[in-house]
Coordinates of C-alpha atoms in Angstrom, one line a residue:
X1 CA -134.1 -51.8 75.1
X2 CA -130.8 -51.0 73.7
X3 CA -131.8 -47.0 74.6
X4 CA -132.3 -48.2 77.8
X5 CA -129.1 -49.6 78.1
X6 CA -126.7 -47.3 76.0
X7 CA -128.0 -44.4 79.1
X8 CA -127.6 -46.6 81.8
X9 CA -124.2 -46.8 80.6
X10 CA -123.5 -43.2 80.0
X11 CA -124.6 -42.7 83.7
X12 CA -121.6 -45.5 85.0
X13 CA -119.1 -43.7 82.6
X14 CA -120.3 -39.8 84.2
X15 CA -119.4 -41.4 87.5
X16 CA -121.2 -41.5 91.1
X17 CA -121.0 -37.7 92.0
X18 CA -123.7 -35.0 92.4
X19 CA -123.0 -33.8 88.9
X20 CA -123.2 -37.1 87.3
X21 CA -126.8 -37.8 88.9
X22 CA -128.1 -34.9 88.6
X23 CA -127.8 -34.7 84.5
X24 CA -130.0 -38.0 84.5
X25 CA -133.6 -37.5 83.3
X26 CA -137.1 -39.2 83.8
X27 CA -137.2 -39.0 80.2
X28 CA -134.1 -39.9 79.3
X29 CA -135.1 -43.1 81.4
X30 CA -138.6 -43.6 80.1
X31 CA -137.8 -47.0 79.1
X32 CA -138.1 -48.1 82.4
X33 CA -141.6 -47.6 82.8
X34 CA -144.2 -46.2 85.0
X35 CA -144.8 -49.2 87.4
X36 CA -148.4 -49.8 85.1
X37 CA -149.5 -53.4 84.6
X38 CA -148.3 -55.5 87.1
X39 CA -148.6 -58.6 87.4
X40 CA -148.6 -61.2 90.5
X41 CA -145.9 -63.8 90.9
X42 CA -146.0 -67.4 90.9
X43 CA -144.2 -69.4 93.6
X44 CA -141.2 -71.4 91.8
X45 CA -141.9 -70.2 88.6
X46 CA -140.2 -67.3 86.9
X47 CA -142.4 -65.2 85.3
X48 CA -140.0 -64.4 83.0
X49 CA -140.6 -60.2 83.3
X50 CA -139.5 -57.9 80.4
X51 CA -136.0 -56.6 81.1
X52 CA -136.5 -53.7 79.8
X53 CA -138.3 -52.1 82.4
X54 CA -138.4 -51.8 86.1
X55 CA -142.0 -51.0 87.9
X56 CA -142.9 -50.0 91.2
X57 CA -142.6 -46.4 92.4
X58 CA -139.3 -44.8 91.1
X59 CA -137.6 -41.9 91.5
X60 CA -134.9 -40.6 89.7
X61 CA -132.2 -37.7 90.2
X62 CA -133.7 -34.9 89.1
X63 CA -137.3 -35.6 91.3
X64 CA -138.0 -33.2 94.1
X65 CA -138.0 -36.0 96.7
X66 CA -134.6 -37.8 95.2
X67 CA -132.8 -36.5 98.1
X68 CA -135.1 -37.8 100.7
X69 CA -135.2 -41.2 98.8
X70 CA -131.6 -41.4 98.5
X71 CA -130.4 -41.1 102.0
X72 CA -130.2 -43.4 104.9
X73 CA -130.2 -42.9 108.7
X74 CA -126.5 -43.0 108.7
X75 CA -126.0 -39.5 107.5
X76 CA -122.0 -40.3 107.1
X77 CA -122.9 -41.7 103.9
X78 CA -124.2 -39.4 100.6
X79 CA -125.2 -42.1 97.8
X80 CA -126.1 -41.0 94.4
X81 CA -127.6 -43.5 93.3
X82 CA -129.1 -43.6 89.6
X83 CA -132.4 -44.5 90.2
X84 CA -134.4 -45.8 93.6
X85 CA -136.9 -48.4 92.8
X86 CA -139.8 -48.3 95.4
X87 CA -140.9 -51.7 95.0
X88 CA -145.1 -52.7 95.6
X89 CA -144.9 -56.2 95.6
X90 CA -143.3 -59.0 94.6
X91 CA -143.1 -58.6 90.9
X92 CA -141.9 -55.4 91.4
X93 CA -138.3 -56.7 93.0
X94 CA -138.2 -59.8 90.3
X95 CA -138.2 -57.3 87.7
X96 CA -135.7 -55.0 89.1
X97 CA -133.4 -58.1 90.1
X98 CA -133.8 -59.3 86.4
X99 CA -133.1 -56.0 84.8
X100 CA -130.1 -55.3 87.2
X101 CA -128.5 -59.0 86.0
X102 CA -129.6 -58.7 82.2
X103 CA -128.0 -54.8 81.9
X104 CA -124.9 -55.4 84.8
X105 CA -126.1 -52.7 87.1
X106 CA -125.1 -52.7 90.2
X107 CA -127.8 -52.9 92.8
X108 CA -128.7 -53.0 97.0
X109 CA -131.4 -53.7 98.8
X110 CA -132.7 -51.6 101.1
X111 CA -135.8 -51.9 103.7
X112 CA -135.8 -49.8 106.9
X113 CA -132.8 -47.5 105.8
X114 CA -130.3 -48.4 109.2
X115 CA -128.0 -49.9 107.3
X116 CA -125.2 -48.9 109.8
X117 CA -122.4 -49.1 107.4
X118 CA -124.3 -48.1 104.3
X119 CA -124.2 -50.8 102.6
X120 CA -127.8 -50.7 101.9
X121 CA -126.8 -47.8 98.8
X122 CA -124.5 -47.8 95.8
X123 CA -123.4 -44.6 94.3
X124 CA -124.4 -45.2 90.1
X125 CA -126.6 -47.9 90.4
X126 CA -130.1 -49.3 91.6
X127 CA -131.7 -49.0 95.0
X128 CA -134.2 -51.6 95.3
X129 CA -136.3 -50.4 98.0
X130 CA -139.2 -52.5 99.9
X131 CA -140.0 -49.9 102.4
X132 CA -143.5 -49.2 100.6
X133 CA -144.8 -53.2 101.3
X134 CA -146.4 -52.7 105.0
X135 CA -149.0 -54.6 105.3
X136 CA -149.2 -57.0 108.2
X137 CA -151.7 -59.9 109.1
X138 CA -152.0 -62.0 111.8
X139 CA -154.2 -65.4 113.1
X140 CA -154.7 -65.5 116.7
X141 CA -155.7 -69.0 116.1
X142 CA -152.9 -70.4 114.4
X143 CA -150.3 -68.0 116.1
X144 CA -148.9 -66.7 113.5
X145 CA -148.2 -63.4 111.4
X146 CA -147.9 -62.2 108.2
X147 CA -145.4 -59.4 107.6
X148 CA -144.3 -57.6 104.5
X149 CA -141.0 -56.7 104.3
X150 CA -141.1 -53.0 104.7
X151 CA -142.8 -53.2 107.7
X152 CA -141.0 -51.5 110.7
X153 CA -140.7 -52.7 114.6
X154 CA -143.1 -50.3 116.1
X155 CA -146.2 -51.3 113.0
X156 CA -145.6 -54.9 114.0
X157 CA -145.1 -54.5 117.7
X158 CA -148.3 -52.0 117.5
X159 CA -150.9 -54.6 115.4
X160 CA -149.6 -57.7 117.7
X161 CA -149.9 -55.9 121.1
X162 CA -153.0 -54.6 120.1
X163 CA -154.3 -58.3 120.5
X164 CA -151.7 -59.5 123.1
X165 CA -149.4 -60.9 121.3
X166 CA -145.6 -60.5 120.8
X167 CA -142.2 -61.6 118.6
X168 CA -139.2 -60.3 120.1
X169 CA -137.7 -57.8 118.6
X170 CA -135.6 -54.6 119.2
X171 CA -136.5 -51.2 120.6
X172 CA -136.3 -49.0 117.7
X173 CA -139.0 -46.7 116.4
X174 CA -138.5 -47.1 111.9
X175 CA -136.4 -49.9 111.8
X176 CA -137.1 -52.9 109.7
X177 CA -138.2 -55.9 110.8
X178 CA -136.8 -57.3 107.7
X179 CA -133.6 -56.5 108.4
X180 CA -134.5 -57.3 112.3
X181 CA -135.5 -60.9 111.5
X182 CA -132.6 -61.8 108.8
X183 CA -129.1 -60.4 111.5
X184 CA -131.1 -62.8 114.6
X185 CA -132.7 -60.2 116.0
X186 CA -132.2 -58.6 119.8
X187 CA -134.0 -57.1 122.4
X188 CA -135.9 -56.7 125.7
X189 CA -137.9 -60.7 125.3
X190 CA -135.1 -62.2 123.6
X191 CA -134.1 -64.3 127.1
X192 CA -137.7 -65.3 127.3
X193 CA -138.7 -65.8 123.6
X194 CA -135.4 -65.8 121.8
X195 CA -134.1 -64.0 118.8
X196 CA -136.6 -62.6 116.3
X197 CA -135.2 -64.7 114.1
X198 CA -136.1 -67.9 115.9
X199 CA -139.8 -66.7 115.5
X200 CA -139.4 -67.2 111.9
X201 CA -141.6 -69.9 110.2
X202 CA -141.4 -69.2 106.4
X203 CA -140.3 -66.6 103.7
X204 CA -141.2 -65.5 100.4
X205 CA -137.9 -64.4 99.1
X206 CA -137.1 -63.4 95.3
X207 CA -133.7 -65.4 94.6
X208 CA -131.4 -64.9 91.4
X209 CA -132.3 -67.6 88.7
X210 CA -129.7 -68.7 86.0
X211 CA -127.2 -66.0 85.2
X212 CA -129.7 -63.4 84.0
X213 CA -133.3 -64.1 85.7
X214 CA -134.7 -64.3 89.2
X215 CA -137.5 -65.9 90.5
X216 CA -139.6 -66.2 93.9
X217 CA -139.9 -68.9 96.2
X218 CA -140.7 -69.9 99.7
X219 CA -138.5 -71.2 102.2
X220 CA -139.8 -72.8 105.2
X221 CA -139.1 -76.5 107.2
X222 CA -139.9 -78.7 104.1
X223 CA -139.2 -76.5 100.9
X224 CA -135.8 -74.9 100.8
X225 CA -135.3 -75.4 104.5
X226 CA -131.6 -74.4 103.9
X227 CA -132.4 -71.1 102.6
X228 CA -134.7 -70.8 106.0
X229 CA -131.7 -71.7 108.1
X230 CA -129.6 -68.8 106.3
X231 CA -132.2 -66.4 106.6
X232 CA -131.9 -66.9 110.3
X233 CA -129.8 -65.1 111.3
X234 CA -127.5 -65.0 108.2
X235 CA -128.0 -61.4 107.6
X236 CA -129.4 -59.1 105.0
X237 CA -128.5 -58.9 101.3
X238 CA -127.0 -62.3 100.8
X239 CA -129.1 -64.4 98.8
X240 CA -131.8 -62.4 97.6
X241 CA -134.7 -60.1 98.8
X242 CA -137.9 -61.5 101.1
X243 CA -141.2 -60.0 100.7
X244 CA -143.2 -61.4 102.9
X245 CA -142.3 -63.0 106.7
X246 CA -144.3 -65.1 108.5
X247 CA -144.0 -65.5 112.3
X248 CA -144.9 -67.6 115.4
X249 CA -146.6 -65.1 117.7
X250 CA -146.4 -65.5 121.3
X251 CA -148.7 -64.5 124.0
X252 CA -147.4 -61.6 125.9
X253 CA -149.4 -60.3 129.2
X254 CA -148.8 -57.5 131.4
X255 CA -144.9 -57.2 132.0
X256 CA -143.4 -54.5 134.1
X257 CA -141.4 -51.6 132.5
X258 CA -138.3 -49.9 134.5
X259 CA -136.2 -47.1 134.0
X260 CA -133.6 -46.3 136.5
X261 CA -131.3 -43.2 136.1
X262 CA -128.0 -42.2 138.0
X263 CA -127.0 -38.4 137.5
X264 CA -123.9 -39.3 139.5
X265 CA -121.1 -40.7 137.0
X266 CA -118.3 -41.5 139.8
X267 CA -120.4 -45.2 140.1
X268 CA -120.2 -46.0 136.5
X269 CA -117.8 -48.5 137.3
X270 CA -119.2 -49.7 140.1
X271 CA -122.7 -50.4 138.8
X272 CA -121.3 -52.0 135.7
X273 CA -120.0 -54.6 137.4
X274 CA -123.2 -55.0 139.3
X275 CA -125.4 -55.1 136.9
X276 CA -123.2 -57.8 135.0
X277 CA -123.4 -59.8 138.0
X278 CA -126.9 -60.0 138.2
X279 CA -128.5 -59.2 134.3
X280 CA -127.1 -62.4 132.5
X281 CA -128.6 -64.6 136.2
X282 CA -131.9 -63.8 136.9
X283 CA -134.8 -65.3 135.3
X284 CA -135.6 -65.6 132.0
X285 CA -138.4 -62.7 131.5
X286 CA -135.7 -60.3 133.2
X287 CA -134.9 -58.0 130.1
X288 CA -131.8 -55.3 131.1
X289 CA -130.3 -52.2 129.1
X290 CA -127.4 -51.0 131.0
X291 CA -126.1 -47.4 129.5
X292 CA -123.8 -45.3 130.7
X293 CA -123.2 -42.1 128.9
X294 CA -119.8 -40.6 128.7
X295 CA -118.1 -38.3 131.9
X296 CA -119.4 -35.3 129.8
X297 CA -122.8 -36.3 129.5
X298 CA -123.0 -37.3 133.1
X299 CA -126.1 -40.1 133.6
X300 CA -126.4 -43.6 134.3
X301 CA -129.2 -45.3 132.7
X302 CA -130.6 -49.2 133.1
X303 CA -134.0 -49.7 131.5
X304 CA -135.6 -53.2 130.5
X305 CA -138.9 -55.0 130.8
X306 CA -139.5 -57.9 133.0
X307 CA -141.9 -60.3 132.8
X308 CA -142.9 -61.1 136.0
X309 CA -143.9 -59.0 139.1
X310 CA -143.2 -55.9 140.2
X311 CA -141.8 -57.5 143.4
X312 CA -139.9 -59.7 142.0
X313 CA -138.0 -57.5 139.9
X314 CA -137.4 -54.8 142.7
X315 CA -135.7 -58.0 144.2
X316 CA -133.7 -58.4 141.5
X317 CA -132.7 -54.7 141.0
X318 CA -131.8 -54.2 144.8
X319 CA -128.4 -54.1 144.1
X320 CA -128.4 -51.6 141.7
X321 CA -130.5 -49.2 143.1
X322 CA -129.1 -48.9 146.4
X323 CA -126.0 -47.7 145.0
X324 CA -126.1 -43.3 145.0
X325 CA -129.3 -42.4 144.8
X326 CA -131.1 -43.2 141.3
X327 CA -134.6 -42.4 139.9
X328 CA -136.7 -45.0 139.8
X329 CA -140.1 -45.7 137.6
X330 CA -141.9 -48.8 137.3
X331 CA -144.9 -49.7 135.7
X332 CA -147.1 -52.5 135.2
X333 CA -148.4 -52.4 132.3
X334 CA -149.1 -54.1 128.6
X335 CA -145.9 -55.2 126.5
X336 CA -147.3 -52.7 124.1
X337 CA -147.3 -49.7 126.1
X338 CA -143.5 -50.7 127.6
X339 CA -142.2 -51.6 124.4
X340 CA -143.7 -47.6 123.5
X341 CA -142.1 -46.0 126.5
X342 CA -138.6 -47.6 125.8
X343 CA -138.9 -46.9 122.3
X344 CA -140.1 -43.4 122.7
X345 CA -140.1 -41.4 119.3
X346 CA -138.5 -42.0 115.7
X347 CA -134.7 -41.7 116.3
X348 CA -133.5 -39.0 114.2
X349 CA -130.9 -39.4 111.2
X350 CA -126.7 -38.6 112.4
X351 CA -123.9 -39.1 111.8
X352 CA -121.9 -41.7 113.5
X353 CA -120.4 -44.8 114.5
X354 CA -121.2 -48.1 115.9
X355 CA -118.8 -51.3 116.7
X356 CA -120.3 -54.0 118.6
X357 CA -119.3 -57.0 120.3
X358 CA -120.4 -60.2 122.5
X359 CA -119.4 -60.6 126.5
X360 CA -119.0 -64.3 127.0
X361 CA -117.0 -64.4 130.5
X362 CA -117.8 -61.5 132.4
X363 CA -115.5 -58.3 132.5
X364 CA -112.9 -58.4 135.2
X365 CA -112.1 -55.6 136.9
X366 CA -109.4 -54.6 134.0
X367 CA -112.0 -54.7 131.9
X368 CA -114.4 -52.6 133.4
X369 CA -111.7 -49.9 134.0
X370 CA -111.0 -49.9 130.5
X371 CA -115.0 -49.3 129.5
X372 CA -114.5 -46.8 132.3
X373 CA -111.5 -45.0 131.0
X374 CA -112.7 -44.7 127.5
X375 CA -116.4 -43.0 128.9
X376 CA -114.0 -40.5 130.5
X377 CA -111.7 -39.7 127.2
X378 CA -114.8 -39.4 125.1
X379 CA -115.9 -35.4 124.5
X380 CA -119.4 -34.5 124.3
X381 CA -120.0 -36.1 121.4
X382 CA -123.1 -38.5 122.1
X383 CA -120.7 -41.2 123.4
X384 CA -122.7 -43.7 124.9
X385 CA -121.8 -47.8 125.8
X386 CA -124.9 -49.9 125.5
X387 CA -125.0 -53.4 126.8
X388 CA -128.0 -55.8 126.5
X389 CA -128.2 -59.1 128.8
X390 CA -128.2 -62.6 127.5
X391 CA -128.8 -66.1 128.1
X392 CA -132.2 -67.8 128.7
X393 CA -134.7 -69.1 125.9
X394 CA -131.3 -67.8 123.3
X395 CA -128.6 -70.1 124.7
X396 CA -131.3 -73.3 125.0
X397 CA -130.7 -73.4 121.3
X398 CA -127.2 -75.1 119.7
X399 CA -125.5 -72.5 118.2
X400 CA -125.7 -74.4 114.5
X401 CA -129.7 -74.7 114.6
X402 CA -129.6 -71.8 112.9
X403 CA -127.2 -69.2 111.4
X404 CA -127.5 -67.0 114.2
X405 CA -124.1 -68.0 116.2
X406 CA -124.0 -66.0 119.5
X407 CA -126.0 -67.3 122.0
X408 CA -123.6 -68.4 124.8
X409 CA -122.6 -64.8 125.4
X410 CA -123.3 -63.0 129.3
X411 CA -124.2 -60.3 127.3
X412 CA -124.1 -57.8 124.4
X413 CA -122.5 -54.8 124.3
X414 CA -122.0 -51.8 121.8
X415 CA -120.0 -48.1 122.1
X416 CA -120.8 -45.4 119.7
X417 CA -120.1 -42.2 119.5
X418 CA -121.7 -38.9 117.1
X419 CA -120.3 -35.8 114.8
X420 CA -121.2 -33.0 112.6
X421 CA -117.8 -32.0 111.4
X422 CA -114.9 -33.8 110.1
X423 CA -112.9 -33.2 112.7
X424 CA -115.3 -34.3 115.0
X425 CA -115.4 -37.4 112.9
X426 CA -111.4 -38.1 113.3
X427 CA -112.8 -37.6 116.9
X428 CA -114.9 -40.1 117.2
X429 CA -113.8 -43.1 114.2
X430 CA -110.3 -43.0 116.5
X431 CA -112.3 -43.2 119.9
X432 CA -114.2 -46.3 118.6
X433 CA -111.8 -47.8 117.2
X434 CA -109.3 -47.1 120.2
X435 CA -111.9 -48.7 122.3
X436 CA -112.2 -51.4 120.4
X437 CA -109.0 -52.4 120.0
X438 CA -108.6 -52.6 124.0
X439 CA -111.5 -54.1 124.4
X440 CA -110.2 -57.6 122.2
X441 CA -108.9 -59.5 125.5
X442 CA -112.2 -59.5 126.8
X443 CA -114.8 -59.9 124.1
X444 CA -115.5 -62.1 120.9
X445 CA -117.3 -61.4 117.7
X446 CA -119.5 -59.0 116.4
X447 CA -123.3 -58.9 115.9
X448 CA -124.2 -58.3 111.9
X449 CA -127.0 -56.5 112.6
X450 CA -124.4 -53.7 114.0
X451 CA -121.3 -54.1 111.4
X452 CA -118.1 -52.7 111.5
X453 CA -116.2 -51.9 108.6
X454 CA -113.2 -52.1 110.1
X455 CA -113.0 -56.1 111.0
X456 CA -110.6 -58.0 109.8
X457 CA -112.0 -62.1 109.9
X458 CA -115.8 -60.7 110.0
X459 CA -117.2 -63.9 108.8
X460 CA -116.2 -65.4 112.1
X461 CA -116.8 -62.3 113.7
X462 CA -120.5 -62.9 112.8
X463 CA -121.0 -66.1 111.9
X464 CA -118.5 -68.2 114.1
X465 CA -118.6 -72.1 112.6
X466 CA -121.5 -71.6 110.6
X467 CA -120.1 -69.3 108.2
X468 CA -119.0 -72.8 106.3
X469 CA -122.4 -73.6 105.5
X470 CA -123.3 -69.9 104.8
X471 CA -120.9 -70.3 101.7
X472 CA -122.4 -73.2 100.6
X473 CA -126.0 -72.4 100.2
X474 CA -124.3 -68.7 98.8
X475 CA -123.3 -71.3 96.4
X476 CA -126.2 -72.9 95.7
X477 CA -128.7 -69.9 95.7
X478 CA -126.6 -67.1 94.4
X479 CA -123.1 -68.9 92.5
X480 CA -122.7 -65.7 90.4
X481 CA -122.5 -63.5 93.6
X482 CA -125.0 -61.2 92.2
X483 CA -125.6 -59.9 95.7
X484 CA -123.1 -59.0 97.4
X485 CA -121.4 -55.6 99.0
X486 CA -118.5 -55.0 101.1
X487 CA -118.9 -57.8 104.1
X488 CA -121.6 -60.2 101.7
X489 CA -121.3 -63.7 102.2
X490 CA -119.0 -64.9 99.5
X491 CA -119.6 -68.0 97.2
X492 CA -116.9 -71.2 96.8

């Protein structure tokens, strides 16, 4: 043990570069172990693993595939992390918690890899990585699912469509419904089902125990109900790592999928303010992307899923589409097929940047002209503004129900904006920011699911009122703040 400790500290002292890393050795590390003889957790009692070693799949710097396992979709971020822990199950994260707190290694989780801000990695430390737990299981009778944590949007979407069934989620190929569930999670049912996160019956979630140990528990509406509250909608990485969700599934028929696309950019402005007079109104299974691209890109698009008819819904659009002349596809269709076409395929890794904020009053026409101006200043850098409608089944819940605090909003919106270069990084980081900055007298917040590092007050920015009682089941859960990273929920 003390080997295994005296090179864990000769890796902190070499330092987080490339070199540093890459002198690091499976063999040097052998006291880790090989993931053999595994054993399966209890609920609420610590099985009390051998610190010395950490199981699961690992891979270290000097593996072939440490460079795949090290990197996240954010390509703006290089960790060199001293080992990635692939964990299998639970056990595999208790140990890897305890030996983290028992040798003072730093540590992350990390599930789907979108981390926007990277703060799923740490440069010298231990990746604790759940993306290998998949499996997903669901009762039709009882309405309910069964989700590991490394299980991504389009797996769950795929195995509960299959059968009819739904939770609301995003519209991201690879992401993790983990990571989904535990920020609120938004998307095209949210205003008829409500966040992902308010699908959420239970957890299993490995928790830190003492000052050295950790052990697993489950949270639901009569055990450790306060840790359910957190997890919904609290955001990822604060009081320990789930491994298992389970979900109240919804029955989801045929819903109509639209795309509409404007190759004209002169009405940018003028269909932004239409579409926010009419997204946040119409009726709750009326789901709307609005996206305009920047002047250099050129195109218009508004995409959503409606749960209604196809009638209906070209009632509702009307005012949109007679402005220019748009194309215009409709479908009827199941929600698994839309939920495919929106999706489309895997998004692949970049590098960029993406602040995000909430629309409660709806822009005036200052406000639009800013949005407008900024499209137009923006080079050909994937530029984009991306605004999501709100309201419906969301705002029929109080705001403190559960730690997910925006729910009043008119709508969401996000601006982002790519590179390849650093100076097309100075580029774009002052463009966001810029934009930002103009856009305070109109908006509030942020969502945590899309964090900017660049907030001041995020806590409120997030978490509004509730971040008071965030701090106190921090405090309860996790008083050592053994998880925490650059916006973590902080203890009293």
């Amino acid at each position: 043990m003390e080997a295994t400790r005296r090179n864990v500290l000769r890796v902190l002292a070499v330092g987080a570069g490339v070199a540093g890393a890459a002198a690091i050795s499976p063999s040097a590390l052998a006291a880790y172990g090989n993931g053999a003889a595994l054993r399966e957790p209890t609920l609420e009692r610590s099985p009390h693993p051998d610190p010395g070693r950490l199981t699961g799949r690992l891979v270290f710097p000097d593996d072939t595939d440490y460079d795949d396992a090290r990197l996240g979709w954010n390509r703006q971020f290089n960790p060199y992390p001293l080992v990635i822990v692939f964990c299998q199950d639970a056990q595999d994260v208790i140990n890897a918690i305890t030996w983290c707190r028992r040798h003072d290694v730093a540590f992350r989780a990390r599930g789907g890899r979108h981390a926007l801000e990277g703060w799923s990695a740490v440069d010298g430390g231990v990746i604790i990585d759940v993306s290998d737990m998949q499996d997903v299981e669901m009762d039709t009778h009882a309405r309910q699912a069964t989700v590991q944590t490394g299980a991504t949007q389009d797996q769950v979407v795929e195995v509960l469509g299959e059968q009819g069934f739904a939770i609301p989620t995003g519209a991201e190929v690879g992401v993790g419904v983990a990571g989904v569930t535990l920020g609120g999670g938004i998307g095209q049912l949210s205003r008829s089902l409500g966040v992902t996160s308010d699908s959420l019956m239970s957890l299993d979630i490995v928790v830190p125990e003492g000052e050295q140990g950790a052990r697993l528990v489950r949270a639901d509406e009569t055990q450790h109900a306060d840790l359910l509250w957190a997890s919904r909608g609290g955001g990822g990485g604060n009081f320990g790592i789930a491994t298992s969700y389970t979900y109240r599934i919804h029955r989801v028929s045929d819903v109509v999928v639209y795309q509409i696309t404007w190759d004209d950019w002169r009405y940018v402005g003028e269909l932004f303010r239409i579409w926010q007079g009419i997204a946040p109104f119409a009726d709750d299974g009326f789901g709307s992307v609005f996206n305009p691209k920047t002047r250099a890109d050129g195109h218009i698009y508004c995409n959503g899923i409606y749960r209604g008819s196809e009638y209906q819904l070209r009632e509702i659009l009307r005012p949109l589409v007679s402005v220019g002349n748009p194309q215009v596809v409709m479908d009827t269709t199941s929600y698994l097929d839309a939920w495919n076409q929106l999706a489309g395929t895997t998004d692949p890794p970049r590098k960029t940047h993406i602040p995000s904020s909430w629309v409660y009053d709806l822009l005036p026409k200052r406000g639009i002209d800013t949005v407008v101006r900024f499209l137009a200043e923006l080079p050909d850098l994937g530029g984009e503004v991306w605004c999501l409608n709100w309201g419906g089944a969301v705002d029929r819940i109080a705001t403190d129900a559960t730690a997910f605090f925006h729910r009043s909003p008119k709508y969401y919106m996000e601006w982002s904006g790519n590179w390849e270069n650093d100076e097309e990084q100075k580029t774009v980081l002052s463009w966001t920011e810029q934009f930002r900055q103009a856009l305070l007298p109109y908006v509030k917040g942020s969502y945590v699911n899309v964090p900017d590092s660049s907030i001041g007050d995020w806590a409120t920015a997030y978490y509004g009122d509730n971040y008071a009682r965030l701090r106190e089941i921090k405090t309860k859960y996790d008083p050592y703040e053994f998880f925490q990273y650059e916006q973590s929920i902080r203890p009293y």
